[in-house]
Amino acid sequence: MSTVNIPRLDLNSYINGNAEDKKRFSDEIGKAFNETGFVTITNHGLSKQLIDKLYEQVKELFKLPEATKLKYEKAELAGQRGYTSKGKETAKGFKVPDLKEFWQIGQTVTDNDPVKNEYPENLVVEELPEFNPTTREVYQKLENAGKYLLRAIAVYLNLSENYFDDKVHNGNSILRTLHYFPIENPDALPPDAVRAGAHEDINLITLLIGASADGLELLTRENEWFPVKAHGEDVVVNVGDMLQRLTNNKLKSTTHRVVNPPREQMKNSRYSVPFFLHPKSDMDLTSLPSCIDAQHPKKYSDMTAGEYLDERLREIGLKK
């Protein structure tokens, strides 16, 4: 088993630390994102009580009758708001859909930013009055943590610390609540059916609030699968493809998956809540000149974040 650098970093040391603390945090997150694309974060702003309440609401949501959930599935929203039922999302390059269902919450614009017109409204779960306020609070706290993480990344890349601020303010970020449902009859599964096929995330960075069970694995540079475990309330953060494009592969978008549990645990559900931090759709993802040289020629065509998202949603089957 290769040694994998997934450091546990204290975000408070960046937000409230002195210059030395901030520099150390920035160097460590940059090094990890360069090597493995993953870190775990403490002091991210979410209390244990809020996380517990979130998971309680998520479990209640997926316990709702199928007919109730289906009234919140809107094909025209391409899974970007509301419910997406089983068998809809397939990892890029896979033929068999992932063994999951999910619900997505998007941006709430409150400051008259015209970008509001680009975003569909979030769907309100009438049956669960606490669901929308709870997920909105979690969304805002993770968005705030993500802003500071991107500042640390900007410093590591020798950009202005606030390089990403205006690009992610009212960005097209998504909070996804996921249910990997029980596998009642393992023998009936197609051989390559898994909870989440090997994939890379589309966005700039992903912040994942724990999970109710193990199963998340990343692919190391030595091509070995390595289990990622978070301590208690830690948030797991990984690089997405947009940041990889922007940095011409300097920061690594790591392939990861969620494997099926051991047979004796297949009848158990698994829940997780990732926050996909996206910029506004007009952000230019053209690779930074500072990340291109003779040893690292430019790998990617120029496109905006919106164009790239559209391309990827078609590839994974959420958009026609």
XYZ file of C-alpha atoms in Angstrom:
320
model
C 0.000 0.000 0.000
C 1.457 3.355 -1.021
C 1.728 6.218 1.462
C -1.070 8.668 0.757
C -0.845 12.307 1.841
C -4.310 13.244 3.140
C -3.443 15.766 5.852
C -5.912 16.840 8.540
C -5.902 20.642 8.480
C -7.487 23.199 10.806
C -9.321 25.820 8.723
C -9.395 28.170 11.701
C -5.597 28.464 11.440
C -6.091 30.024 8.003
C -9.117 32.199 8.804
C -7.834 33.559 12.147
C -4.140 32.634 12.134
C -1.117 34.858 11.782
C 0.840 35.160 8.525
C 2.933 32.101 9.388
C -0.141 29.961 10.174
C -1.801 31.001 6.925
C 1.315 30.276 4.877
C 1.659 26.817 6.459
C -2.014 25.985 5.775
C -1.734 27.192 2.179
C 1.455 25.170 1.588
C -0.038 22.016 3.108
C -3.310 22.140 1.188
C -1.418 22.917 -2.027
C 0.993 20.022 -1.499
C -1.833 17.557 -0.779
C -3.880 18.773 -3.758
C -0.774 18.410 -5.892
C -0.133 14.842 -4.706
C -3.500 13.212 -3.962
C -6.228 15.813 -4.436
C -7.693 15.181 -0.947
C -7.520 16.750 2.533
C -9.687 16.571 5.655
C -10.669 19.802 7.403
C -11.537 20.611 11.016
C -13.101 23.843 12.355
C -15.090 24.320 9.158
C -18.014 26.114 10.821
C -20.549 23.266 11.071
C -21.445 22.174 14.586
C -22.060 18.536 15.482
C -25.675 19.474 16.243
C -26.175 20.886 12.743
C -24.562 17.847 11.105
C -26.728 15.491 13.186
C -29.843 17.468 12.268
C -28.864 17.399 8.604
C -28.497 13.611 8.532
C -31.756 13.180 10.447
C -33.559 15.270 7.782
C -31.829 13.456 4.914
C -32.934 10.076 6.284
C -36.507 11.360 6.657
C -36.476 12.613 3.068
C -35.491 9.284 1.558
C -37.966 7.437 3.780
C -40.817 9.248 2.022
C -42.962 7.051 -0.251
C -41.656 6.666 -3.808
C -44.720 8.444 -5.236
C -44.077 11.433 -2.954
C -40.428 11.693 -3.960
C -41.245 11.365 -7.661
C -43.427 14.480 -7.600
C -40.188 16.390 -6.912
C -38.353 14.901 -9.904
C -38.330 17.461 -12.725
C -36.707 16.208 -15.937
C -36.305 19.753 -17.264
C -33.986 20.596 -14.326
C -31.482 17.847 -15.317
C -31.134 16.790 -11.688
C -29.871 20.236 -10.659
C -32.763 20.804 -8.229
C -34.989 18.418 -6.340
C -35.118 14.644 -6.602
C -33.267 12.271 -8.933
C -34.545 8.701 -8.734
C -32.679 5.417 -8.845
C -30.960 4.413 -12.060
C -30.553 7.909 -13.513
C -26.875 8.822 -13.050
C -24.088 6.780 -14.613
C -20.403 7.497 -13.994
C -18.602 8.651 -17.143
C -17.443 5.618 -19.111
C -19.769 3.196 -17.272
C -22.794 1.391 -18.732
C -24.581 0.524 -15.467
C -26.157 3.335 -13.384
C -24.961 3.979 -9.837
C -26.907 2.365 -6.972
C -28.214 5.621 -5.490
C -30.908 8.279 -5.399
C -30.319 11.925 -4.504
C -31.731 15.400 -3.928
C -29.991 18.631 -4.983
C -30.171 22.115 -3.497
C -28.779 25.115 -5.376
C -27.874 28.744 -4.795
C -30.231 31.222 -3.109
C -29.416 34.706 -4.426
C -30.379 37.446 -1.944
C -28.514 40.540 -3.187
C -30.177 41.413 -6.523
C -27.322 39.840 -8.490
C -28.697 39.339 -12.050
C -27.227 35.808 -11.997
C -30.399 34.920 -10.035
C -32.210 34.717 -13.391
C -29.958 31.819 -14.442
C -30.871 29.600 -11.488
C -34.041 27.581 -11.023
C -35.754 27.899 -7.638
C -35.082 25.243 -5.031
C -37.943 22.805 -4.507
C -39.564 22.918 -1.063
C -40.229 19.560 0.613
C -43.763 20.193 1.890
C -43.762 17.000 3.972
C -40.634 17.997 5.962
C -40.760 21.624 7.201
C -37.219 21.419 8.661
C -35.538 20.045 5.529
C -35.166 23.253 3.516
C -34.029 25.555 6.377
C -31.514 22.942 7.564
C -30.016 22.262 4.128
C -29.876 25.977 3.349
C -27.910 26.646 6.557
C -25.503 23.810 5.715
C -25.153 25.139 2.142
C -24.233 28.617 3.375
C -21.712 27.371 5.944
C -19.970 25.073 3.447
C -19.950 27.830 0.827
C -18.250 30.098 3.364
C -15.668 27.432 4.280
C -15.062 26.819 0.577
C -14.363 30.512 0.000
C -11.499 30.400 2.543
C -10.159 27.133 1.126
C -10.035 28.735 -2.322
C -8.206 31.744 -0.855
C -5.554 29.398 0.530
C -5.336 27.670 -2.860
C -5.016 31.041 -4.642
C -2.081 31.945 -2.372
C -0.441 28.581 -3.122
C -0.817 29.325 -6.862
C 0.774 32.789 -6.394
C -2.482 34.475 -7.345
C -4.161 37.309 -5.447
C -5.700 35.812 -2.282
C -9.137 36.997 -3.461
C -8.763 35.630 -6.995
C -11.749 33.278 -6.669
C -14.008 35.489 -4.509
C -16.040 37.220 -7.224
C -16.130 34.033 -9.309
C -17.769 31.943 -6.579
C -19.967 34.678 -5.046
C -23.497 33.483 -5.925
C -21.828 30.626 -7.791
C -23.669 27.659 -9.247
C -22.818 25.422 -6.264
C -24.862 22.348 -5.376
C -25.539 20.608 -2.060
C -26.358 16.984 -2.852
C -27.996 14.710 -0.280
C -27.358 11.097 -1.263
C -28.971 7.795 -0.351
C -27.165 4.622 -1.349
C -30.153 2.349 -0.867
C -30.075 -1.182 0.586
C -29.070 -3.920 -1.824
C -31.765 -6.484 -1.077
C -30.686 -9.144 -3.566
C -26.913 -8.980 -4.232
C -27.075 -11.968 -6.594
C -29.347 -10.063 -8.969
C -26.880 -7.173 -9.386
C -25.005 -6.752 -12.664
C -21.336 -7.568 -11.962
C -20.202 -3.949 -12.406
C -23.040 -2.281 -10.447
C -21.609 -0.150 -7.631
C -22.856 2.600 -5.356
C -20.800 5.192 -7.235
C -18.597 4.249 -10.173
C -15.073 5.622 -10.397
C -15.298 9.302 -11.356
C -13.882 12.784 -10.942
C -15.992 15.700 -9.730
C -16.916 18.431 -12.211
C -16.559 21.512 -9.995
C -13.702 23.537 -8.403
C -13.628 21.747 -5.028
C -15.973 19.356 -3.219
C -16.626 19.484 0.523
C -18.055 16.223 1.884
C -19.621 16.072 5.340
C -18.633 12.656 6.651
C -20.893 9.786 5.665
C -22.987 7.279 7.561
C -20.732 4.378 6.507
C -17.354 3.621 4.959
C -16.984 3.056 1.237
C -15.268 6.141 -0.227
C -11.981 5.262 -1.940
C -9.504 7.295 -3.997
C -7.197 6.111 -6.745
C -3.554 6.870 -5.912
C -0.924 7.842 -8.455
C 0.375 4.278 -8.103
C -3.038 3.117 -9.378
C -4.137 1.613 -6.068
C -7.482 2.166 -4.337
C -7.117 3.792 -0.913
C -9.987 4.121 1.616
C -10.673 7.709 2.739
C -11.887 7.946 6.325
C -12.875 11.173 8.047
C -12.702 11.633 11.817
C -16.113 12.353 13.328
C -17.283 15.738 12.072
C -14.346 16.435 9.745
C -15.097 17.566 6.199
C -13.299 15.786 3.355
C -12.241 18.178 0.570
C -11.116 17.190 -2.909
C -10.153 18.900 -6.153
C -12.632 18.913 -9.029
C -12.004 18.952 -12.765
C -12.591 22.709 -13.138
C -9.685 23.468 -10.784
C -7.580 20.845 -12.543
C -8.275 22.504 -15.911
C -7.538 25.965 -14.520
C -4.192 24.780 -13.108
C -3.264 22.628 -16.120
C -3.094 19.520 -13.853
C -0.909 21.193 -11.208
C -3.728 20.497 -8.759
C -5.028 16.983 -9.131
C -8.656 15.980 -9.638
C -8.541 12.552 -8.071
C -10.550 9.606 -9.299
C -12.738 8.252 -6.496
C -15.622 5.826 -6.018
C -18.020 4.449 -3.423
C -17.721 0.679 -3.238
C -20.450 -1.742 -2.244
C -20.272 -2.860 1.382
C -19.439 -6.397 2.468
C -22.283 -8.761 1.650
C -23.486 -8.944 5.251
C -23.941 -5.137 5.287
C -25.612 -4.757 1.888
C -29.073 -4.416 3.414
C -27.928 -1.220 5.202
C -28.416 2.221 3.699
C -25.516 4.663 3.323
C -26.056 8.421 3.359
C -23.649 11.195 2.444
C -23.833 14.926 1.724
C -21.281 16.459 -0.663
C -21.185 20.183 -1.460
C -20.003 20.788 -5.023
C -18.500 24.285 -5.088
C -19.018 25.774 -8.548
C -18.198 29.238 -9.830
C -20.609 31.352 -11.834
C -21.117 29.946 -15.320
C -19.151 32.741 -17.006
C -15.867 31.948 -15.197
C -13.077 31.435 -17.715
C -11.377 28.061 -17.123
C -8.505 28.798 -19.502
C -5.380 27.328 -17.885
C -3.349 29.869 -15.896
C -0.172 30.940 -17.752
C 1.819 30.318 -14.539
C 0.873 26.609 -14.719
C 2.132 26.159 -18.296
C 5.787 25.637 -19.221
C 7.994 23.415 -21.379
C 7.643 20.491 -18.948
C 3.895 21.096 -18.556
C 2.451 22.043 -21.959
C -1.141 23.247 -22.055
C -3.472 20.234 -21.942
C -6.957 21.747 -22.181
C -9.039 23.765 -24.610
C -10.424 27.103 -23.428
C -14.011 27.114 -22.165
C -16.225 28.658 -19.502
C -17.427 26.861 -16.385
C -20.982 26.838 -17.791
C -19.901 25.206 -21.054
C -17.901 22.598 -19.188
C -20.730 21.775 -16.766
C -23.144 21.363 -19.669
C -20.762 18.966 -21.426
C -20.277 16.855 -18.305
C -23.975 16.649 -17.377
C -24.628 15.136 -20.807
C -21.799 12.629 -20.329
C -23.214 11.307 -17.033
C -26.778 11.056 -18.342
C -28.458 13.857 -16.359
C -28.922 16.094 -19.405
C -30.144 15.047 -22.819
